[in-house]
mmCIF file of C-alpha atoms in Angstrom:
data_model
loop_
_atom_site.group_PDB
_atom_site.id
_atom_site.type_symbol
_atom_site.label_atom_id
_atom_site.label_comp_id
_atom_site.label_asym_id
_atom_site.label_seq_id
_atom_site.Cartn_x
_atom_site.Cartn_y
_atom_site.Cartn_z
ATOM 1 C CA UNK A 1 78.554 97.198 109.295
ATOM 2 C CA UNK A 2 80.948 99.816 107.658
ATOM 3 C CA UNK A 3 81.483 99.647 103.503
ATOM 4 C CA UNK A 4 84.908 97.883 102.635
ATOM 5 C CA UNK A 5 86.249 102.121 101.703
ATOM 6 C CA UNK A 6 85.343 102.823 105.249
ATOM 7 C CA UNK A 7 87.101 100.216 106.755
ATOM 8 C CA UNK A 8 89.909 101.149 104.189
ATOM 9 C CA UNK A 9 90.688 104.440 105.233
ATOM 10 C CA UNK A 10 88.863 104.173 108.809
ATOM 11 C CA UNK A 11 91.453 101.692 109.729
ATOM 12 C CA UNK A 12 94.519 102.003 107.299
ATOM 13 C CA UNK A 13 97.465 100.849 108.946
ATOM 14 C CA UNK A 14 98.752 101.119 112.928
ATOM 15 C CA UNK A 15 102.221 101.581 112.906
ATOM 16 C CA UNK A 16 105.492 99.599 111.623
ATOM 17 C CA UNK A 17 107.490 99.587 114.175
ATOM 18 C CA UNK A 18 106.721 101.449 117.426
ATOM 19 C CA UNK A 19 108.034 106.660 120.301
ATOM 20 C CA UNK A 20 107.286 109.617 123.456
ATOM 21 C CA UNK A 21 106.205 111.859 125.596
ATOM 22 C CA UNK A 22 106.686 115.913 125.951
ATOM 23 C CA UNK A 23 110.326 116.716 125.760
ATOM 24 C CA UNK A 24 112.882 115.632 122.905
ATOM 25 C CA UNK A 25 115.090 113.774 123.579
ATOM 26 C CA UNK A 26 118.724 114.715 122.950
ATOM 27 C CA UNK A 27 121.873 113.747 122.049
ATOM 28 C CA UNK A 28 124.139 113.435 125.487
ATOM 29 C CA UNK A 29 126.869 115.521 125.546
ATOM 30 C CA UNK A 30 130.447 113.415 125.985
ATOM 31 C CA UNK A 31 130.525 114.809 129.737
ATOM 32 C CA UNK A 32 127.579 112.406 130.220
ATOM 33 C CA UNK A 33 128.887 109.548 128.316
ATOM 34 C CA UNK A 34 130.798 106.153 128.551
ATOM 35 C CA UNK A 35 132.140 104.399 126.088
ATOM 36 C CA UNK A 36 131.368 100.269 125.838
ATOM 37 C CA UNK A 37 131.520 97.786 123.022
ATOM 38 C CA UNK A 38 128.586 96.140 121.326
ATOM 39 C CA UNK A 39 129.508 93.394 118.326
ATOM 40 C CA UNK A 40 132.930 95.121 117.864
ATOM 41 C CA UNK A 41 131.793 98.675 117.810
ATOM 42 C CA UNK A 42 132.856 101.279 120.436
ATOM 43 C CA UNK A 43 129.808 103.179 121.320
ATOM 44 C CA UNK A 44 128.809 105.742 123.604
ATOM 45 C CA UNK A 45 125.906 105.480 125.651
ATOM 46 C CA UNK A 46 124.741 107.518 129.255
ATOM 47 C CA UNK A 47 126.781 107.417 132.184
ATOM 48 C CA UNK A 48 125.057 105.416 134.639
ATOM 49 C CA UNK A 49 121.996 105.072 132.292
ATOM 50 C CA UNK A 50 119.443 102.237 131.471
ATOM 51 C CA UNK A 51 121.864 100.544 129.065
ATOM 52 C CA UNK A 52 125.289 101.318 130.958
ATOM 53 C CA UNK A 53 123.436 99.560 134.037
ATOM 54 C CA UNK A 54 121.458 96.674 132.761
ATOM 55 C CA UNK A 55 122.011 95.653 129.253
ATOM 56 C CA UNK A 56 118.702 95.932 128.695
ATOM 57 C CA UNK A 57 117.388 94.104 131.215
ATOM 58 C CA UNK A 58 116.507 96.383 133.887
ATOM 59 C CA UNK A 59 114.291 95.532 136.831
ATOM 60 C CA UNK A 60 111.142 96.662 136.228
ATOM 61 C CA UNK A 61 111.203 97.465 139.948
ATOM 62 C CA UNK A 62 114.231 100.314 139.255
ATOM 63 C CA UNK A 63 111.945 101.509 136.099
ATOM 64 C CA UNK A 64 108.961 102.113 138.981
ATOM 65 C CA UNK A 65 111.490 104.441 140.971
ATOM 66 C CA UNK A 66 112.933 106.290 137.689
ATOM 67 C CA UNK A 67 109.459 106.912 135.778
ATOM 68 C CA UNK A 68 106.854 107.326 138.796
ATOM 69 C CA UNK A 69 103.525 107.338 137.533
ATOM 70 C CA UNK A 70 104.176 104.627 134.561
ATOM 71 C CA UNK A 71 101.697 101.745 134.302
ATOM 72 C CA UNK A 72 104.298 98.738 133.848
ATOM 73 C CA UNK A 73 101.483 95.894 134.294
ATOM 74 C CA UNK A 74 101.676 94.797 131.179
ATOM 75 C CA UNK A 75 105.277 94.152 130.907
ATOM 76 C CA UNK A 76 105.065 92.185 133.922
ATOM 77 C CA UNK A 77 103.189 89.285 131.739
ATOM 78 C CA UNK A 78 106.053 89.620 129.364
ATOM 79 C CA UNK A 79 109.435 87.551 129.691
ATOM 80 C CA UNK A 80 112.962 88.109 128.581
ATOM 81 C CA UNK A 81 115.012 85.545 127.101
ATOM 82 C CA UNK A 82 119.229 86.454 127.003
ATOM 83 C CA UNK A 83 119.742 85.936 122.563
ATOM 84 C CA UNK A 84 122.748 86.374 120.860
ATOM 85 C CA UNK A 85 122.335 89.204 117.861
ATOM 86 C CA UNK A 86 125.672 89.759 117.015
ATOM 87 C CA UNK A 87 125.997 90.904 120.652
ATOM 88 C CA UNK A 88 124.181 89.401 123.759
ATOM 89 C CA UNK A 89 121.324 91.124 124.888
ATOM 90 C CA UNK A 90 117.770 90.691 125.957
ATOM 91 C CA UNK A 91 114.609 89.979 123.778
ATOM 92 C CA UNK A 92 111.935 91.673 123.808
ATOM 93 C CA UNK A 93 113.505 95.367 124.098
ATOM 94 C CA UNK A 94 110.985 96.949 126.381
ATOM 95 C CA UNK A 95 109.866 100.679 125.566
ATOM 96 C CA UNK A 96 107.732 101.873 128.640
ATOM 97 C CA UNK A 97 106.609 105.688 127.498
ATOM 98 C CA UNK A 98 106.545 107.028 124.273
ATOM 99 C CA UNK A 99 104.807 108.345 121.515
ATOM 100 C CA UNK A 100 104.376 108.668 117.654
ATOM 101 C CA UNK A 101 103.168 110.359 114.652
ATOM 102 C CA UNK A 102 102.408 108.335 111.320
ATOM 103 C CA UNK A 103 101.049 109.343 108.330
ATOM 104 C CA UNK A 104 100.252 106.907 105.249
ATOM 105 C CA UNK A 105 101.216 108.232 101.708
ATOM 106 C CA UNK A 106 100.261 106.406 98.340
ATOM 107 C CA UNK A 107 103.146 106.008 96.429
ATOM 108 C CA UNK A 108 104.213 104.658 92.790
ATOM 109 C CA UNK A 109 104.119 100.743 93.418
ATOM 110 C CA UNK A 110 106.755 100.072 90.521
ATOM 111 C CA UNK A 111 108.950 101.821 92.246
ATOM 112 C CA UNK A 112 108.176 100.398 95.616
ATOM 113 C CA UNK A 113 108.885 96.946 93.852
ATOM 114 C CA UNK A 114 112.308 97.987 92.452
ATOM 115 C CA UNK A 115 113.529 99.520 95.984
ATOM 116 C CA UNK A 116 112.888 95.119 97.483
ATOM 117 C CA UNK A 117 115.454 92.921 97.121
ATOM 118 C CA UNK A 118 115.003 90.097 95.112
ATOM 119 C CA UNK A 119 114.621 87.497 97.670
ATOM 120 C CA UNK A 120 112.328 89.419 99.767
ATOM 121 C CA UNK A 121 110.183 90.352 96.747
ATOM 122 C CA UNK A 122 109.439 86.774 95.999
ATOM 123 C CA UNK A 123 108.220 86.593 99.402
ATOM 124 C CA UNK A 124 106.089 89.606 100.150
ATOM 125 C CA UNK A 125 105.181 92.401 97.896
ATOM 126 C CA UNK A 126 103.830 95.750 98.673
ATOM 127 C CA UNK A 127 99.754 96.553 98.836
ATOM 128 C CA UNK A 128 98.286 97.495 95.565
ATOM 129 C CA UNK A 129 95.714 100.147 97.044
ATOM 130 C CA UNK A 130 94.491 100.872 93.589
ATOM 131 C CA UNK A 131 96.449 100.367 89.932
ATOM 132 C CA UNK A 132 100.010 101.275 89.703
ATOM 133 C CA UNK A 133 99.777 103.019 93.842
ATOM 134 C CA UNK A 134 101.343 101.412 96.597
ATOM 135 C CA UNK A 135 101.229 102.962 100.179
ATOM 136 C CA UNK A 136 104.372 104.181 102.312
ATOM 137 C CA UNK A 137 104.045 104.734 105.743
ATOM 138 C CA UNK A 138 106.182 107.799 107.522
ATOM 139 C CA UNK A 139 106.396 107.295 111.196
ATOM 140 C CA UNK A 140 108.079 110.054 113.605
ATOM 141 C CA UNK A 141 108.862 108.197 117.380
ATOM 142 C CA UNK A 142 109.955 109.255 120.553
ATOM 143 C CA UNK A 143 111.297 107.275 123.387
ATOM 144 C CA UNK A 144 111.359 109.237 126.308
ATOM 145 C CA UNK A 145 112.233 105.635 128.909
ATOM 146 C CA UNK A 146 113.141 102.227 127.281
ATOM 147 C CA UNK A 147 115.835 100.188 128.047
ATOM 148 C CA UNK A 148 118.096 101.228 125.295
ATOM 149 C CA UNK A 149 117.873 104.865 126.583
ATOM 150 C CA UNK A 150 115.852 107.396 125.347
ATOM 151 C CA UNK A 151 115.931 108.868 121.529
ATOM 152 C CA UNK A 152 113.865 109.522 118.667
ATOM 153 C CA UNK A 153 113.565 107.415 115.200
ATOM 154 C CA UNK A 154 111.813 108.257 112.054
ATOM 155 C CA UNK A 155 110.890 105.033 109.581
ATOM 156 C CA UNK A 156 109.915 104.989 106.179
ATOM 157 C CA UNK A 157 108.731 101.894 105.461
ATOM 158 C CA UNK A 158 106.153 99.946 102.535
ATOM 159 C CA UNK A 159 103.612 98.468 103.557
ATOM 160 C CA UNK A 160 103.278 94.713 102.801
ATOM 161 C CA UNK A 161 101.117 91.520 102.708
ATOM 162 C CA UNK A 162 102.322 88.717 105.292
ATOM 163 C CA UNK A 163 104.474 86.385 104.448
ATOM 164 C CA UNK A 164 102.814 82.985 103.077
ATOM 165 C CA UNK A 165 100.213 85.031 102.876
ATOM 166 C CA UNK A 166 98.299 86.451 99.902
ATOM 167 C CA UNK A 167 98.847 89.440 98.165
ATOM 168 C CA UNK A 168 94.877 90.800 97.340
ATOM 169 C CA UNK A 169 95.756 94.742 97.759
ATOM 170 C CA UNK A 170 92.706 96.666 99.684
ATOM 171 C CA UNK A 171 91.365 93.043 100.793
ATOM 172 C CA UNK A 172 94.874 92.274 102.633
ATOM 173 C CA UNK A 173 94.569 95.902 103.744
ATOM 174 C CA UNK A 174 91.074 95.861 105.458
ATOM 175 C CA UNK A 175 92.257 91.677 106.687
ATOM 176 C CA UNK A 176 95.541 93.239 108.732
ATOM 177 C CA UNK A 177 93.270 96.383 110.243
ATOM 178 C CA UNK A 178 90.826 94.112 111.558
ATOM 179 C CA UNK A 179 93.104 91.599 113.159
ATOM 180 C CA UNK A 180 95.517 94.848 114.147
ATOM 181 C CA UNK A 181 98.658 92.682 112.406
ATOM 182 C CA UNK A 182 100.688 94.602 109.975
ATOM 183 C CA UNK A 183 103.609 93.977 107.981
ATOM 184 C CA UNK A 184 106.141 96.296 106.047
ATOM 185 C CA UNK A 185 109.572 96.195 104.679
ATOM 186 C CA UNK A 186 111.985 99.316 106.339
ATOM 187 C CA UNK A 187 113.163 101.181 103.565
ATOM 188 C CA UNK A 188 114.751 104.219 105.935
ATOM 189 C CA UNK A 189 115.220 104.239 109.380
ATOM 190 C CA UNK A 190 117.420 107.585 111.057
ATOM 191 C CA UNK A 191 117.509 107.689 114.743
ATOM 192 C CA UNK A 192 119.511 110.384 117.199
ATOM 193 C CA UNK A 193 121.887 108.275 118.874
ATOM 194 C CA UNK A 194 124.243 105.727 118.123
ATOM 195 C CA UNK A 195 123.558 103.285 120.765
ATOM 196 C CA UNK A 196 120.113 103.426 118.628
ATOM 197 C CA UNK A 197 122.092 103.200 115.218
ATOM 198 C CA UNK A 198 124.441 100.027 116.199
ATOM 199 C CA UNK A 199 121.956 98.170 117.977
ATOM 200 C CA UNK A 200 119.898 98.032 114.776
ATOM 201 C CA UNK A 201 122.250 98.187 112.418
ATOM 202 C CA UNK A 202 124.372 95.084 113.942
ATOM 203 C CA UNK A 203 121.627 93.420 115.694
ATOM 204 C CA UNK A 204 118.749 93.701 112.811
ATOM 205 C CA UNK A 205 120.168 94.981 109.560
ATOM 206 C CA UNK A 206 118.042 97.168 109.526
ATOM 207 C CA UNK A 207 118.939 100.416 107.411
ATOM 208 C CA UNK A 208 119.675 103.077 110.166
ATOM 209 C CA UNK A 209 122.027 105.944 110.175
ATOM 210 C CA UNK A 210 122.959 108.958 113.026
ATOM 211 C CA UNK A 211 121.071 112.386 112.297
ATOM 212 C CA UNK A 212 119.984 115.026 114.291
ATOM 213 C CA UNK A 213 116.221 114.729 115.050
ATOM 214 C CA UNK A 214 114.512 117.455 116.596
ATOM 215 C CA UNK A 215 111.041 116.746 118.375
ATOM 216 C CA UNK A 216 109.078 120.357 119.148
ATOM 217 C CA UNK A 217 105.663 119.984 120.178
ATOM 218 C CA UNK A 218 102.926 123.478 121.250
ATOM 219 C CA UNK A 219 99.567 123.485 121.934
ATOM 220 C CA UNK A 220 98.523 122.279 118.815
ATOM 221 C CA UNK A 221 101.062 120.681 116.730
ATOM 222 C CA UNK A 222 104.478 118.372 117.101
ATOM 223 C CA UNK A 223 106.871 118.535 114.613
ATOM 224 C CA UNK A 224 110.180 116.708 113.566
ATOM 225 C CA UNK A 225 113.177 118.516 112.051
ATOM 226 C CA UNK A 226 115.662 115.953 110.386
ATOM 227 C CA UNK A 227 118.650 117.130 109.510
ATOM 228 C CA UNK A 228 120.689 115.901 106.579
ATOM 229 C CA UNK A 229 123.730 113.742 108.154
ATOM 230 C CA UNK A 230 126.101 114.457 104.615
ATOM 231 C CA UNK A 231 125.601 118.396 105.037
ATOM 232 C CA UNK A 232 124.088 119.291 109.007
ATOM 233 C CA UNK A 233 121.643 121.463 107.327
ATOM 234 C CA UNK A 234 117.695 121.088 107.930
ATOM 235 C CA UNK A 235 116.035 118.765 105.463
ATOM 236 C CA UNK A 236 112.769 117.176 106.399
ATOM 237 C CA UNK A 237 110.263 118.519 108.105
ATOM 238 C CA UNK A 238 107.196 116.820 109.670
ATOM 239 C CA UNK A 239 104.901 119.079 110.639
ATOM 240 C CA UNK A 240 101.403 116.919 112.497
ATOM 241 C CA UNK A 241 98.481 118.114 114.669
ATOM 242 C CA UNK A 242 97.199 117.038 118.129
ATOM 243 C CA UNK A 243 94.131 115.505 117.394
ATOM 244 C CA UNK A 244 91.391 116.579 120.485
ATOM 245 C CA UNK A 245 89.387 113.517 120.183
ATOM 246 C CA UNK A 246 91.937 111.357 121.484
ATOM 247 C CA UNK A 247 90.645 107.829 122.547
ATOM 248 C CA UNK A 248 91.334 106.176 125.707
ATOM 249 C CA UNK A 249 90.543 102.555 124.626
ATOM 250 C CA UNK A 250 93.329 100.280 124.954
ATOM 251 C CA UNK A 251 94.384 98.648 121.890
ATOM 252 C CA UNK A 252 97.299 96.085 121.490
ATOM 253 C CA UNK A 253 99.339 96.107 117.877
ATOM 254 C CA UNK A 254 101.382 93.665 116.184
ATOM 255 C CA UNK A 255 103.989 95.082 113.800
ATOM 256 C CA UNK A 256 106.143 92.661 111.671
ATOM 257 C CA UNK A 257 108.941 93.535 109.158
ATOM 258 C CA UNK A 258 110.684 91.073 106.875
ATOM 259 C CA UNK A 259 114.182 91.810 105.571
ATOM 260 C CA UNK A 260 117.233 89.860 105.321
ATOM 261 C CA UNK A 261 120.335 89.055 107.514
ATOM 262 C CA UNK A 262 123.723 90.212 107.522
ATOM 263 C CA UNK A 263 124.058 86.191 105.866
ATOM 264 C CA UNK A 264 121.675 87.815 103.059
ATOM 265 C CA UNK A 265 119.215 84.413 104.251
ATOM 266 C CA UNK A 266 115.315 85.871 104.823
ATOM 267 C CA UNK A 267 114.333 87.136 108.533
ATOM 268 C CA UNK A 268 111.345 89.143 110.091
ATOM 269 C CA UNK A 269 111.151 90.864 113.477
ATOM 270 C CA UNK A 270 107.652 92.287 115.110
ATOM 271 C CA UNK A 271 107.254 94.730 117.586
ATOM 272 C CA UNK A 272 103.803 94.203 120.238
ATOM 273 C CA UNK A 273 102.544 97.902 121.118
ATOM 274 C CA UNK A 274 100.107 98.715 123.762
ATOM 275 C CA UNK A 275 98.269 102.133 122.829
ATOM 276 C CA UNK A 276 96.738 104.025 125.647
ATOM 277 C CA UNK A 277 96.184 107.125 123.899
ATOM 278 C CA UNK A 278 95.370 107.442 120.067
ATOM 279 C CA UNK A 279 93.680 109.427 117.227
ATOM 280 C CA UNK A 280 93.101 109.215 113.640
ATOM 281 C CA UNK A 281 92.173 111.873 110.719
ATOM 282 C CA UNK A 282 91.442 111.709 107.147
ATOM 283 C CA UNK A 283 92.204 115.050 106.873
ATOM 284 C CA UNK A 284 95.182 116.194 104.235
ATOM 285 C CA UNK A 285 95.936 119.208 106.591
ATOM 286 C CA UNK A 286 96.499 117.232 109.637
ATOM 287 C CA UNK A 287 100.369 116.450 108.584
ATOM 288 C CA UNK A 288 102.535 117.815 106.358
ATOM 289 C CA UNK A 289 106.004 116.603 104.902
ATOM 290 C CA UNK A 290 108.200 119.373 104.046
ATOM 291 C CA UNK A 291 110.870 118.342 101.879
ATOM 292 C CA UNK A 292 114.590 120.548 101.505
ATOM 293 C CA UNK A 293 117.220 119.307 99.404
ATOM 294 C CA UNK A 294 119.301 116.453 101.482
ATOM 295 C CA UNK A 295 119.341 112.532 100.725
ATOM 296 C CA UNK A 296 116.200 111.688 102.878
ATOM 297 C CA UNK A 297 114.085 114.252 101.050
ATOM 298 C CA UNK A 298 115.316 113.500 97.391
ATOM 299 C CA UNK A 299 114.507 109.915 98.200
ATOM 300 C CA UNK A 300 111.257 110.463 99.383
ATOM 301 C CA UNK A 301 110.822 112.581 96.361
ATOM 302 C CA UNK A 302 111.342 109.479 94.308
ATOM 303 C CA UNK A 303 108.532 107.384 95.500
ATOM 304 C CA UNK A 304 105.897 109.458 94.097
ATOM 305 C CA UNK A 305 104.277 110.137 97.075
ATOM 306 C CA UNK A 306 100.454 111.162 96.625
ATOM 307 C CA UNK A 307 97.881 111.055 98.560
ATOM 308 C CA UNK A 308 97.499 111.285 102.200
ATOM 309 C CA UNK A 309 95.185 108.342 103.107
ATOM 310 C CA UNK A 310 95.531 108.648 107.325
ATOM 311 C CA UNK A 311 97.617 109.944 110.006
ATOM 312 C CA UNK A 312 97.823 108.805 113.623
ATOM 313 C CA UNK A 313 98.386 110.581 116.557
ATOM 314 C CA UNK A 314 99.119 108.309 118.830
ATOM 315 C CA UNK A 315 100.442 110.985 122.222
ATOM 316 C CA UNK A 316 101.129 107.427 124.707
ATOM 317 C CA UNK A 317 101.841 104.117 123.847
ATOM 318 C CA UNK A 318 103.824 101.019 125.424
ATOM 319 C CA UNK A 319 105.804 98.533 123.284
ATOM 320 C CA UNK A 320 108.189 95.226 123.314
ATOM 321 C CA UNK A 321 110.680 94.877 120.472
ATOM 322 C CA UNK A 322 111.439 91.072 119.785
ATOM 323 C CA UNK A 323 115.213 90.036 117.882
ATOM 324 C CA UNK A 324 114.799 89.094 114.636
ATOM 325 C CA UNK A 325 114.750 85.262 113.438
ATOM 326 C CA UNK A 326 114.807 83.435 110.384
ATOM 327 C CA UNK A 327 111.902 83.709 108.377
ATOM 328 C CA UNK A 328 111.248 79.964 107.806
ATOM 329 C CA UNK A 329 110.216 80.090 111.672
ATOM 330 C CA UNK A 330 107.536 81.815 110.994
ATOM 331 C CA UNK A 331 104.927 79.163 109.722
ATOM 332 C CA UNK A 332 103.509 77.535 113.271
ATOM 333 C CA UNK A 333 105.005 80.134 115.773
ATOM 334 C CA UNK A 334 102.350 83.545 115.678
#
């Protein structure tokens, strides 16, 4: 049986939310776009793509003939249900190939606590790893096929005890790495396009914005430029190694955040990821945040990041995005 510290940082934390394969993908170009309305706002998405087609709820027979190759078994156990979330769509989301890049950063807990509202403070409260350090976890995604189209998505999130759920810092830690449940509270959440952007932003309050993110991968590394959306200048850069002793071990991944609605009332969403491919290191060189001088890297300069604790590399991975509900239906339903 592994020591409590090697269950710590052997299995830190899996992922809040859930991004793809070789190629980055970009921005279309308004040749390539229509325009359509979701909740109010006039938003374009690809001509004749995923979204403009089905709404997000494509035939998993059409996603067979447009991504040859894919395994889609598992979302055939999966249903759909049509929900209203400020717009109608389709719950869960499905994300069929992609890919991500995490790395787990202590960080000064008071300031964690400060960044919470209120209400969702007196409901879940970050992990004390040790005193006065709580942990933030930086995620780089890709979505290369899903049904909102593809694009990329960085989250900065803290990293939380459950809901209704006690708060024992290291204990909680090792409790949600065992069962493979985890539960944060978004902080900052960028993506590339803004079907991405308004989908979130209307449909799950959660705190995205449109940036240029730039996905480059080589032989050995993958890295993320994020631009600064005030300025279009470079600001972060995320700079993460291909890991060689990738595992081919399936393992399935609940990841919950709890925030609140655009009624200010309490709410939590989860996403259910299917990993095919995945790596881990304890090594500090393995990824490497390189701040410049816009918004997203002056507020990552004010958490006190420290230590680097893990970082995934996790090259293929499957996932299904379910809409948000109020928090109180929580108790009973997972």
């Amino acid at each position: 049986m592994k020591p409590a510290s090697a269950v710590l940082t052997g299995l830190l934390f899996n992922s809040l939310a859930n991004a793809a394969l070789a190629q980055t993908p970009e921005t279309p170009s308004p040749t390539d776009t229509t325009v359509i309305d979701i909740g109010g706002h006039q938003v374009p998405v690809v001509k004749g793509g995923l979204y403009d087609r089905f709404r997000s709820n494509p035939p998993l027979s059409v996603i067979a003939t447009e991504v040859p190759g894919v395994d889609l078994s598992w979302f055939k156990g999966l249903n759909k249900t049509r929900v209203d979330i400020g717009f109608e769509s389709y719950s869960p989301n499905f994300y069929y190939q992609n890919s991500r890049v995490t790395a787990i950063y202590t960080a000064d807990l008071e300031r964690l606590r400060a960044l919470m509202p209120a209400e969702v403070l007196a409901t879940v409260q970050p992990l004390q790893i040790w005193p006065g350090r709580g942990l933030i976890a930086f995620t780089a995604y890709t979505y290369e096929h899903c049904d909102n189209d593809a694009y990329n998505e960085v989250a900065v999130s803290i990293v939380t005890n459950q809901p209704g759920r006690a708060n024992l810092g290291p204990f909680t830690l090792v409790g949600q790495s065992l069962s493979q449940d985890f539960w944060g509270y978004v902080l900052k959440l960028p993506v590339n396009t803004e079907l991405a952007r308004v989908r979130g932003v209307v449909g799950y309050n959660l705190p995205k914005w449109l940036t240029g993110i730039d996905r480059r991968e080589d032989g050995q590394s993958v890295i993320y430029h994020i631009t600064d959306s005030q300025t279009g200048k470079p600001d972060v850069t995320f700079t993460t190694k291909k890991l060689d002793t990738l595992s081919r071990d399936v393992e399935v991944i609940t990841s919950s955040f709890t925030n609140l609605d655009h009624h200010g009332q309490l709410a939590y969403g989860y996403a259910v990821s299917r990993e095919l491919s995945h790596a881990s290191s304890r090594d500090a060189e393995s990824a490497t945040l390189t701040l410049g001088d816009g918004d997203l890297s002056n507020y990552l300069r004010s958490l006190g990041l420290g230590k680097m604790l893990r970082y995934e590399y996790v090259p293929e991975f499957q996932s299904a995005l379910y809409a948000p509900k109020p928090l109180a239906t929580l108790v009973g339903e997972r």
